[in-house]
Amino acid sequence: MGLAFVARFPYTPGPMVCVLLAALLLLTPSVPAGSASPAAGASDPGSERRGRARTAFEHGHFSEAALEFEALWREGHGAADLFNAAVSRLALSHHAHVVVHLEALLALPGLTAAQREEATALLRTARAETRPVPLELRTQRPLDAPLSVTLTFVSAFASDVRPELTIAVRPGEHTVLSLDPGGWQIRVDDPRFEPITHEIPVDASTTAPAVLDLRLRQDARALRRFALGWSGAGVAGMVAGGTLLGIGQGRWSSRLNGPVEACQSDDSLFPLEACRRELDAAGTLRASGAAVLGVGAGALIGGLVARVKEPRKRRVGWIIAASVGGLSTIGGAVALGLGAQASGRHNDPSPWTDDDRRAINGAGAAHTTGATFLGLGAGALASAITGLLLDRSGRFLVSAGPQVRVGGGALVIEGRF
């Protein structure tokens, strides 16, 4: 292992440089007995760097010594380097870093009982200077492996530079961080989840836990397919609905404004009755086209929102689309009912006057407008709610497509939730 504990050192809160220096000099990698000496002219970069770090520590350059020992630990994973990094951080009063370093040291196999006792004593001293901060990671699904959490100290002074700390935290487990007083950022940047950063001020009164709700990162290709599916269905619905709307409007105008005799198509019907029947059919076709057009527009809105890259803005867009869709559905249903009621008042056998034609035309316009907004609301609600549900579950295995026929239409949604 290369660690040499020959004495126990009475650590007390605050840096005791003379004692720490003694511990630092004792914890240096030793050469195993019987090993050959380096050849003449050869140099060990690690030994040279350790010597430089020890010299920096002796001259009070604790930050330089800490950075060098931490780099040596990352490159070679030597226990002595990790302990020396902790000692250097303790001299700087960076107690949170000391705690993380010593916890990692005590997790290493092969330490002797005396070494563990020495490191444990230093760990108790450092932890007594920190503040406990409960941390809770929430995920939508249980995970078998822990997540990497990055801790960043936000200093009020430009000269107080501290490297980031990375610890492993298992979601759902009770975790308590030992942090120095001041501002901290807690960040989780895992490829499976959307990046999240939580800022927390740490002081003597800090008792509330830091809670991070992790959302699954969406697959860009699946999200793109979702957007294309809804957008394509929306465009197809708008084209089909617009076609039906145009055909229905043409028939409506010709039957309402044309001569009554032109409606005679069956000897059993009077001309006026035949016109009313054909006018109702044209109104139904026009309203159906308007509804399909609205459904297509609503579906297109949901598909376009899915193309927003930032997850939070995308969710806000779907929430707004769902809200507008709900209001549009209610308003459209009311207008549709009022239009149908107004049309029924003019369903009598008396001949049409100019006032009757204007009233029938107004009732038909209200009926068609209501169908448009009803379809718009339904399409927006369907696409937005589906997007929100799938965004929450992390799966975008869904497809949408229109089914249109003369006199009606539908938007078919298929998927695995």
GROMACS .gro file of C-alpha atoms in nm:
model
  417
    1MET     CA    1   0.000   0.000   0.000
    2GLY     CA    2   0.283   0.239   0.068
    3LEU     CA    3   0.125   0.407   0.372
    4ALA     CA    4   0.328   0.447   0.690
    5PHE     CA    5   0.148   0.544   1.010
    6VAL     CA    6   0.408   0.548   1.284
    7ALA     CA    7   0.220   0.769   1.528
    8ARG     CA    8  -0.125   0.903   1.600
    9PHE     CA    9  -0.184   1.275   1.564
   10PRO     CA   10  -0.428   1.467   1.785
   11TYR     CA   11  -0.627   1.661   1.521
   12THR     CA   12  -0.840   1.950   1.641
   13PRO     CA   13  -1.075   2.180   1.448
   14GLY     CA   14  -0.886   2.422   1.228
   15PRO     CA   15  -0.555   2.365   1.045
   16MET     CA   16  -0.264   2.266   1.265
   17VAL     CA   17   0.003   2.301   1.004
   18CYS     CA   18   0.289   2.150   1.204
   19VAL     CA   19   0.091   1.833   1.279
   20LEU     CA   20  -0.047   1.812   0.926
   21LEU     CA   21   0.298   1.851   0.782
   22ALA     CA   22   0.420   1.563   0.995
   23ALA     CA   23   0.133   1.346   0.872
   24LEU     CA   24   0.198   1.455   0.516
   25LEU     CA   25   0.566   1.362   0.530
   26LEU     CA   26   0.491   1.025   0.686
   27LEU     CA   27   0.231   0.936   0.421
   28THR     CA   28   0.458   0.897   0.121
   29PRO     CA   29   0.471   0.597  -0.111
   30SER     CA   30   0.743   0.357  -0.007
   31VAL     CA   31   0.954   0.143  -0.238
   32PRO     CA   32   0.888  -0.227  -0.182
   33ALA     CA   33   1.176  -0.418  -0.029
   34GLY     CA   34   1.398  -0.587  -0.282
   35SER     CA   35   1.289  -0.370  -0.574
   36ALA     CA   36   1.551  -0.246  -0.811
   37SER     CA   37   1.654   0.118  -0.806
   38PRO     CA   38   1.580   0.329  -1.112
   39ALA     CA   39   1.847   0.331  -1.374
   40ALA     CA   40   2.078   0.622  -1.390
   41GLY     CA   41   1.930   0.912  -1.576
   42ALA     CA   42   1.576   0.775  -1.542
   43SER     CA   43   1.322   0.981  -1.352
   44ASP     CA   44   0.987   0.900  -1.189
   45PRO     CA   45   0.743   1.180  -1.279
   46GLY     CA   46   0.523   1.080  -0.986
   47SER     CA   47   0.805   1.112  -0.732
   48GLU     CA   48   0.905   1.448  -0.872
   49ARG     CA   49   0.550   1.575  -0.851
   50ARG     CA   50   0.506   1.445  -0.498
   51GLY     CA   51   0.824   1.621  -0.397
   52ARG     CA   52   0.697   1.940  -0.553
   53ALA     CA   53   0.365   1.904  -0.370
   54ARG     CA   54   0.538   1.844  -0.035
   55THR     CA   55   0.757   2.147  -0.090
   56ALA     CA   56   0.450   2.357  -0.170
   57PHE     CA   57   0.286   2.236   0.150
   58GLU     CA   58   0.596   2.315   0.360
   59HIS     CA   59   0.598   2.670   0.225
   60GLY     CA   60   0.229   2.719   0.301
   61HIS     CA   61   0.106   2.684  -0.058
   62PHE     CA   62  -0.169   2.446   0.047
   63SER     CA   63  -0.392   2.497  -0.257
   64GLU     CA   64  -0.109   2.405  -0.494
   65ALA     CA   65  -0.024   2.100  -0.285
   66ALA     CA   66  -0.388   1.988  -0.272
   67LEU     CA   67  -0.436   2.018  -0.648
   68GLU     CA   68  -0.117   1.821  -0.717
   69PHE     CA   69  -0.201   1.539  -0.476
   70GLU     CA   70  -0.558   1.519  -0.613
   71ALA     CA   71  -0.421   1.491  -0.966
   72LEU     CA   72  -0.183   1.215  -0.856
   73TRP     CA   73  -0.475   1.030  -0.695
   74ARG     CA   74  -0.687   1.051  -1.012
   75GLU     CA   75  -0.397   0.923  -1.224
   76GLY     CA   76  -0.253   0.652  -1.000
   77HIS     CA   77  -0.510   0.589  -0.726
   78GLY     CA   78  -0.245   0.584  -0.458
   79ALA     CA   79  -0.388   0.587  -0.107
   80ALA     CA   80  -0.106   0.808   0.020
   81ASP     CA   81  -0.184   1.071  -0.242
   82LEU     CA   82  -0.551   1.073  -0.141
   83PHE     CA   83  -0.468   1.114   0.227
   84ASN     CA   84  -0.218   1.389   0.153
   85ALA     CA   85  -0.482   1.565  -0.058
   86ALA     CA   86  -0.717   1.550   0.241
   87VAL     CA   87  -0.448   1.689   0.473
   88SER     CA   88  -0.382   1.975   0.232
   89ARG     CA   89  -0.754   2.054   0.207
   90LEU     CA   90  -0.782   2.052   0.586
   91ALA     CA   91  -0.508   2.315   0.601
   92LEU     CA   92  -0.727   2.526   0.370
   93SER     CA   93  -1.039   2.466   0.585
   94HIS     CA   94  -1.206   2.294   0.289
   95HIS     CA   95  -1.373   2.047   0.520
   96ALA     CA   96  -1.629   1.915   0.269
   97HIS     CA   97  -1.342   1.810   0.040
   98VAL     CA   98  -1.165   1.648   0.335
   99VAL     CA   99  -1.476   1.443   0.415
  100VAL     CA  100  -1.517   1.321   0.056
  101HIS     CA  101  -1.146   1.232   0.024
  102LEU     CA  102  -1.132   1.043   0.352
  103GLU     CA  103  -1.456   0.856   0.288
  104ALA     CA  104  -1.308   0.740  -0.041
  105LEU     CA  105  -0.985   0.646   0.139
  106LEU     CA  106  -1.164   0.440   0.403
  107ALA     CA  107  -1.352   0.254   0.128
  108LEU     CA  108  -1.022   0.125  -0.013
  109PRO     CA  109  -0.921  -0.232   0.074
  110GLY     CA  110  -0.586  -0.314   0.231
  111LEU     CA  111  -0.560  -0.039   0.494
  112THR     CA  112  -0.422  -0.145   0.828
  113ALA     CA  113  -0.612  -0.090   1.151
  114ALA     CA  114  -0.376   0.192   1.251
  115GLN     CA  115  -0.423   0.361   0.914
  116ARG     CA  116  -0.801   0.339   0.940
  117GLU     CA  117  -0.790   0.479   1.292
  118GLU     CA  118  -0.575   0.772   1.180
  119ALA     CA  119  -0.799   0.850   0.881
  120THR     CA  120  -1.117   0.809   1.088
  121ALA     CA  121  -0.991   1.056   1.349
  122LEU     CA  122  -0.920   1.313   1.079
  123LEU     CA  123  -1.261   1.246   0.924
  124ARG     CA  124  -1.438   1.316   1.256
  125THR     CA  125  -1.248   1.642   1.292
  126ALA     CA  126  -1.340   1.759   0.941
  127ARG     CA  127  -1.704   1.652   0.961
  128ALA     CA  128  -1.749   1.845   1.286
  129GLU     CA  129  -1.678   2.166   1.090
  130THR     CA  130  -1.942   2.098   0.822
  131ARG     CA  131  -2.319   2.126   0.812
  132PRO     CA  132  -2.536   1.819   0.742
  133VAL     CA  133  -2.756   1.861   0.433
  134PRO     CA  134  -3.002   1.577   0.352
  135LEU     CA  135  -3.015   1.493  -0.018
  136GLU     CA  136  -3.298   1.309  -0.192
  137LEU     CA  137  -3.296   1.197  -0.555
  138ARG     CA  138  -3.637   1.112  -0.697
  139THR     CA  139  -3.678   0.906  -1.013
  140GLN     CA  140  -3.989   0.780  -1.187
  141ARG     CA  141  -3.850   0.425  -1.193
  142PRO     CA  142  -3.625   0.245  -0.945
  143LEU     CA  143  -3.258   0.221  -1.042
  144ASP     CA  144  -3.012  -0.053  -0.957
  145ALA     CA  145  -2.698   0.159  -0.989
  146PRO     CA  146  -2.615   0.484  -0.806
  147LEU     CA  147  -2.593   0.818  -0.985
  148SER     CA  148  -2.301   1.059  -0.991
  149VAL     CA  149  -2.378   1.385  -0.813
  150THR     CA  150  -2.150   1.686  -0.858
  151LEU     CA  151  -2.108   1.934  -0.573
  152THR     CA  152  -1.977   2.281  -0.654
  153PHE     CA  153  -1.890   2.544  -0.394
  154VAL     CA  154  -2.001   2.894  -0.494
  155SER     CA  155  -1.745   3.124  -0.337
  156ALA     CA  156  -1.794   3.492  -0.267
  157PHE     CA  157  -1.425   3.554  -0.343
  158ALA     CA  158  -1.244   3.499  -0.670
  159SER     CA  159  -0.937   3.369  -0.487
  160ASP     CA  160  -1.132   3.094  -0.307
  161VAL     CA  161  -1.122   2.831  -0.582
  162ARG     CA  162  -1.231   2.479  -0.492
  163PRO     CA  163  -1.258   2.190  -0.737
  164GLU     CA  164  -1.587   2.014  -0.788
  165LEU     CA  165  -1.667   1.708  -0.582
  166THR     CA  166  -1.829   1.398  -0.732
  167ILE     CA  167  -2.007   1.147  -0.513
  168ALA     CA  168  -2.225   0.843  -0.583
  169VAL     CA  169  -2.582   0.859  -0.457
  170ARG     CA  170  -2.843   0.588  -0.496
  171PRO     CA  171  -3.193   0.728  -0.565
  172GLY     CA  172  -3.438   0.661  -0.286
  173GLU     CA  173  -3.174   0.608  -0.020
  174HIS     CA  174  -3.120   0.838   0.278
  175THR     CA  175  -2.809   1.048   0.202
  176VAL     CA  176  -2.664   1.327   0.415
  177LEU     CA  177  -2.403   1.559   0.266
  178SER     CA  178  -2.134   1.724   0.479
  179LEU     CA  179  -2.090   2.072   0.334
  180ASP     CA  180  -1.901   2.383   0.438
  181PRO     CA  181  -2.107   2.695   0.514
  182GLY     CA  182  -2.173   2.900   0.202
  183GLY     CA  183  -2.343   2.856  -0.133
  184TRP     CA  184  -2.344   2.520  -0.311
  185GLN     CA  185  -2.468   2.384  -0.640
  186ILE     CA  186  -2.585   2.024  -0.658
  187ARG     CA  187  -2.589   1.891  -1.013
  188VAL     CA  188  -2.685   1.561  -1.173
  189ASP     CA  189  -2.572   1.521  -1.533
  190ASP     CA  190  -2.648   1.160  -1.622
  191PRO     CA  191  -2.705   1.054  -1.986
  192ARG     CA  192  -3.027   0.881  -1.882
  193PHE     CA  193  -3.180   1.196  -1.730
  194GLU     CA  194  -3.223   1.558  -1.816
  195PRO     CA  195  -2.952   1.776  -1.655
  196ILE     CA  196  -3.066   1.934  -1.330
  197THR     CA  197  -2.897   2.184  -1.098
  198HIS     CA  198  -3.012   2.278  -0.750
  199GLU     CA  199  -2.865   2.574  -0.560
  200ILE     CA  200  -2.871   2.572  -0.182
  201PRO     CA  201  -2.731   2.809   0.082
  202VAL     CA  202  -2.569   2.618   0.368
  203ASP     CA  203  -2.565   2.771   0.714
  204ALA     CA  204  -2.630   2.672   1.073
  205SER     CA  205  -3.008   2.677   1.018
  206THR     CA  206  -3.007   2.460   0.705
  207THR     CA  207  -3.234   2.164   0.779
  208ALA     CA  208  -3.454   2.127   0.471
  209PRO     CA  209  -3.344   1.844   0.239
  210ALA     CA  210  -3.225   1.916  -0.112
  211VAL     CA  211  -3.474   1.732  -0.336
  212LEU     CA  212  -3.394   1.672  -0.703
  213ASP     CA  213  -3.669   1.530  -0.925
  214LEU     CA  214  -3.499   1.356  -1.214
  215ARG     CA  215  -3.678   1.329  -1.548
  216LEU     CA  216  -3.582   1.073  -1.807
  217ARG     CA  217  -3.397   1.217  -2.104
  218GLN     CA  218  -3.599   1.172  -2.419
  219ASP     CA  219  -3.456   0.992  -2.718
  220ALA     CA  220  -3.414   1.253  -2.991
  221ARG     CA  221  -3.507   1.011  -3.270
  222ALA     CA  222  -3.821   0.889  -3.092
  223LEU     CA  223  -3.923   1.247  -3.016
  224ARG     CA  224  -3.865   1.339  -3.380
  225ARG     CA  225  -4.088   1.051  -3.493
  226PHE     CA  226  -4.354   1.166  -3.249
  227ALA     CA  227  -4.339   1.520  -3.388
  228LEU     CA  228  -4.350   1.400  -3.748
  229GLY     CA  229  -4.642   1.166  -3.676
  230TRP     CA  230  -4.861   1.434  -3.519
  231SER     CA  231  -4.756   1.702  -3.766
  232GLY     CA  232  -4.818   1.473  -4.062
  233ALA     CA  233  -5.157   1.368  -3.928
  234GLY     CA  234  -5.242   1.731  -3.865
  235VAL     CA  235  -5.154   1.841  -4.217
  236ALA     CA  236  -5.346   1.549  -4.368
  237GLY     CA  237  -5.646   1.631  -4.152
  238MET     CA  238  -5.635   1.996  -4.251
  239VAL     CA  239  -5.620   1.908  -4.622
  240ALA     CA  240  -5.905   1.657  -4.596
  241GLY     CA  241  -6.113   1.885  -4.374
  242GLY     CA  242  -6.056   2.184  -4.598
  243THR     CA  243  -6.169   1.981  -4.899
  244LEU     CA  244  -6.488   1.866  -4.728
  245LEU     CA  245  -6.549   2.217  -4.601
  246GLY     CA  246  -6.519   2.361  -4.952
  247ILE     CA  247  -6.751   2.102  -5.104
  248GLY     CA  248  -7.006   2.149  -4.827
  249GLN     CA  249  -6.992   2.526  -4.854
  250GLY     CA  250  -7.053   2.511  -5.230
  251ARG     CA  251  -7.356   2.292  -5.187
  252TRP     CA  252  -7.484   2.505  -4.902
  253SER     CA  253  -7.466   2.827  -5.102
  254SER     CA  254  -7.627   2.678  -5.412
  255ARG     CA  255  -7.919   2.529  -5.216
  256LEU     CA  256  -7.979   2.833  -4.995
  257ASN     CA  257  -7.948   3.104  -5.260
  258GLY     CA  258  -8.069   2.911  -5.566
  259PRO     CA  259  -8.429   2.879  -5.690
  260VAL     CA  260  -8.645   2.637  -5.497
  261GLU     CA  261  -8.744   2.451  -5.814
  262ALA     CA  262  -8.382   2.342  -5.865
  263CYS     CA  263  -8.410   2.126  -5.553
  264GLN     CA  264  -8.688   1.906  -5.697
  265SER     CA  265  -8.533   1.558  -5.723
  266ASP     CA  266  -8.813   1.329  -5.602
  267ASP     CA  267  -9.181   1.342  -5.703
  268SER     CA  268  -9.280   1.255  -5.348
  269LEU     CA  269  -9.123   1.572  -5.207
  270PHE     CA  270  -9.227   1.930  -5.245
  271PRO     CA  271  -8.952   2.160  -5.380
  272LEU     CA  272  -8.912   2.347  -5.050
  273GLU     CA  273  -8.890   2.023  -4.850
  274ALA     CA  274  -8.629   1.889  -5.090
  275CYS     CA  275  -8.426   2.210  -5.054
  276ARG     CA  276  -8.436   2.184  -4.677
  277ARG     CA  277  -8.322   1.824  -4.690
  278GLU     CA  278  -8.034   1.899  -4.924
  279LEU     CA  279  -7.943   2.210  -4.724
  280ASP     CA  280  -7.921   2.001  -4.405
  281ALA     CA  281  -7.697   1.749  -4.582
  282ALA     CA  282  -7.473   2.030  -4.709
  283GLY     CA  283  -7.457   2.181  -4.360
  284THR     CA  284  -7.360   1.845  -4.210
  285LEU     CA  285  -7.088   1.798  -4.471
  286ARG     CA  286  -6.959   2.150  -4.412
  287ALA     CA  287  -6.956   2.107  -4.034
  288SER     CA  288  -6.782   1.769  -4.064
  289GLY     CA  289  -6.513   1.923  -4.283
  290ALA     CA  290  -6.471   2.209  -4.038
  291ALA     CA  291  -6.436   1.962  -3.749
  292VAL     CA  292  -6.174   1.755  -3.934
  293LEU     CA  293  -5.993   2.076  -4.027
  294GLY     CA  294  -5.991   2.177  -3.658
  295VAL     CA  295  -5.869   1.836  -3.543
  296GLY     CA  296  -5.586   1.857  -3.795
  297ALA     CA  297  -5.488   2.204  -3.677
  298GLY     CA  298  -5.488   2.090  -3.312
  299ALA     CA  299  -5.279   1.783  -3.394
  300LEU     CA  300  -5.035   2.001  -3.588
  301ILE     CA  301  -4.995   2.229  -3.284
  302GLY     CA  302  -4.902   1.932  -3.064
  303GLY     CA  303  -4.655   1.807  -3.323
  304LEU     CA  304  -4.487   2.144  -3.358
  305VAL     CA  305  -4.452   2.178  -2.980
  306ALA     CA  306  -4.273   1.842  -2.977
  307ARG     CA  307  -3.998   1.996  -3.191
  308VAL     CA  308  -3.897   2.236  -2.912
  309LYS     CA  309  -3.555   2.121  -2.794
  310GLU     CA  310  -3.560   2.241  -2.433
  311PRO     CA  311  -3.765   1.992  -2.225
  312ARG     CA  312  -3.907   2.249  -1.986
  313LYS     CA  313  -4.027   2.479  -2.266
  314ARG     CA  314  -4.171   2.178  -2.446
  315ARG     CA  315  -4.375   2.078  -2.143
  316VAL     CA  316  -4.496   2.436  -2.094
  317GLY     CA  317  -4.600   2.444  -2.461
  318TRP     CA  318  -4.803   2.125  -2.424
  319ILE     CA  319  -4.965   2.254  -2.106
  320ILE     CA  320  -5.069   2.575  -2.285
  321ALA     CA  321  -5.195   2.373  -2.585
  322ALA     CA  322  -5.400   2.149  -2.355
  323SER     CA  323  -5.547   2.450  -2.175
  324VAL     CA  324  -5.639   2.625  -2.500
  325GLY     CA  325  -5.775   2.295  -2.632
  326GLY     CA  326  -6.000   2.253  -2.331
  327LEU     CA  327  -6.141   2.605  -2.364
  328SER     CA  328  -6.184   2.560  -2.738
  329THR     CA  329  -6.370   2.232  -2.688
  330ILE     CA  330  -6.614   2.390  -2.443
  331GLY     CA  331  -6.668   2.700  -2.658
  332GLY     CA  332  -6.707   2.491  -2.973
  333ALA     CA  333  -6.963   2.261  -2.814
  334VAL     CA  334  -7.168   2.562  -2.698
  335ALA     CA  335  -7.157   2.727  -3.041
  336LEU     CA  336  -7.243   2.398  -3.212
  337GLY     CA  337  -7.550   2.354  -2.992
  338LEU     CA  338  -7.666   2.714  -3.040
  339GLY     CA  339  -7.626   2.684  -3.416
  340ALA     CA  340  -7.827   2.361  -3.427
  341GLN     CA  341  -8.098   2.515  -3.209
  342ALA     CA  342  -8.121   2.823  -3.430
  343SER     CA  343  -8.146   2.610  -3.743
  344GLY     CA  344  -8.436   2.414  -3.593
  345ARG     CA  345  -8.640   2.730  -3.550
  346HIS     CA  346  -8.655   2.776  -3.929
  347ASN     CA  347  -8.750   2.417  -4.010
  348ASP     CA  348  -9.109   2.491  -4.113
  349PRO     CA  349  -9.300   2.439  -4.441
  350SER     CA  350  -9.345   2.811  -4.512
  351PRO     CA  351  -9.154   2.956  -4.808
  352TRP     CA  352  -8.818   3.124  -4.742
  353THR     CA  353  -8.798   3.498  -4.729
  354ASP     CA  354  -8.481   3.703  -4.749
  355ASP     CA  355  -8.485   3.734  -4.372
  356ASP     CA  356  -8.521   3.356  -4.341
  357ARG     CA  357  -8.222   3.301  -4.566
  358ARG     CA  358  -8.010   3.542  -4.359
  359ALA     CA  359  -8.118   3.374  -4.036
  360ILE     CA  360  -8.053   3.024  -4.174
  361ASN     CA  361  -7.713   3.136  -4.303
  362GLY     CA  362  -7.625   3.282  -3.959
  363ALA     CA  363  -7.732   2.964  -3.781
  364GLY     CA  364  -7.529   2.755  -4.025
  365ALA     CA  365  -7.224   2.976  -3.973
  366ALA     CA  366  -7.251   2.935  -3.594
  367HIS     CA  367  -7.287   2.559  -3.638
  368THR     CA  368  -6.979   2.540  -3.861
  369THR     CA  369  -6.774   2.766  -3.635
  370GLY     CA  370  -6.865   2.554  -3.335
  371ALA     CA  371  -6.758   2.239  -3.520
  372THR     CA  372  -6.425   2.404  -3.609
  373PHE     CA  373  -6.343   2.501  -3.252
  374LEU     CA  374  -6.467   2.167  -3.118
  375GLY     CA  375  -6.234   1.984  -3.355
  376LEU     CA  376  -5.948   2.222  -3.280
  377GLY     CA  377  -5.989   2.165  -2.907
  378ALA     CA  378  -6.010   1.788  -2.946
  379GLY     CA  379  -5.696   1.774  -3.162
  380ALA     CA  380  -5.498   2.004  -2.933
  381LEU     CA  381  -5.608   1.814  -2.622
  382ALA     CA  382  -5.526   1.475  -2.772
  383SER     CA  383  -5.181   1.574  -2.895
  384ALA     CA  384  -5.086   1.778  -2.587
  385ILE     CA  385  -5.205   1.527  -2.327
  386THR     CA  386  -5.044   1.239  -2.517
  387GLY     CA  387  -4.721   1.436  -2.535
  388LEU     CA  388  -4.726   1.514  -2.162
  389LEU     CA  389  -4.798   1.153  -2.066
  390LEU     CA  390  -4.530   1.014  -2.292
  391ASP     CA  391  -4.284   1.282  -2.184
  392ARG     CA  392  -4.338   1.175  -1.825
  393SER     CA  393  -4.294   0.806  -1.903
  394GLY     CA  394  -3.998   0.869  -2.132
  395ARG     CA  395  -4.143   0.669  -2.423
  396PHE     CA  396  -4.274   0.816  -2.748
  397LEU     CA  397  -4.402   0.495  -2.903
  398VAL     CA  398  -4.712   0.648  -3.058
  399SER     CA  399  -4.851   0.715  -3.403
  400ALA     CA  400  -5.148   0.916  -3.528
  401GLY     CA  401  -5.331   0.918  -3.857
  402PRO     CA  402  -5.656   1.054  -4.002
  403GLN     CA  403  -5.947   0.850  -4.135
  404VAL     CA  404  -6.172   1.056  -4.359
  405ARG     CA  405  -6.486   0.970  -4.549
  406VAL     CA  406  -6.762   1.176  -4.704
  407GLY     CA  407  -6.974   1.312  -4.423
  408GLY     CA  408  -6.731   1.241  -4.143
  409GLY     CA  409  -6.376   1.180  -4.029
  410ALA     CA  410  -6.166   1.066  -3.738
  411LEU     CA  411  -5.812   1.086  -3.600
  412VAL     CA  412  -5.683   0.743  -3.496
  413ILE     CA  413  -5.412   0.729  -3.228
  414GLU     CA  414  -5.213   0.412  -3.169
  415GLY     CA  415  -4.932   0.361  -2.922
  416ARG     CA  416  -4.774   0.178  -2.629
  417PHE     CA  417  -4.787   0.369  -2.302
   0.00000   0.00000   0.00000
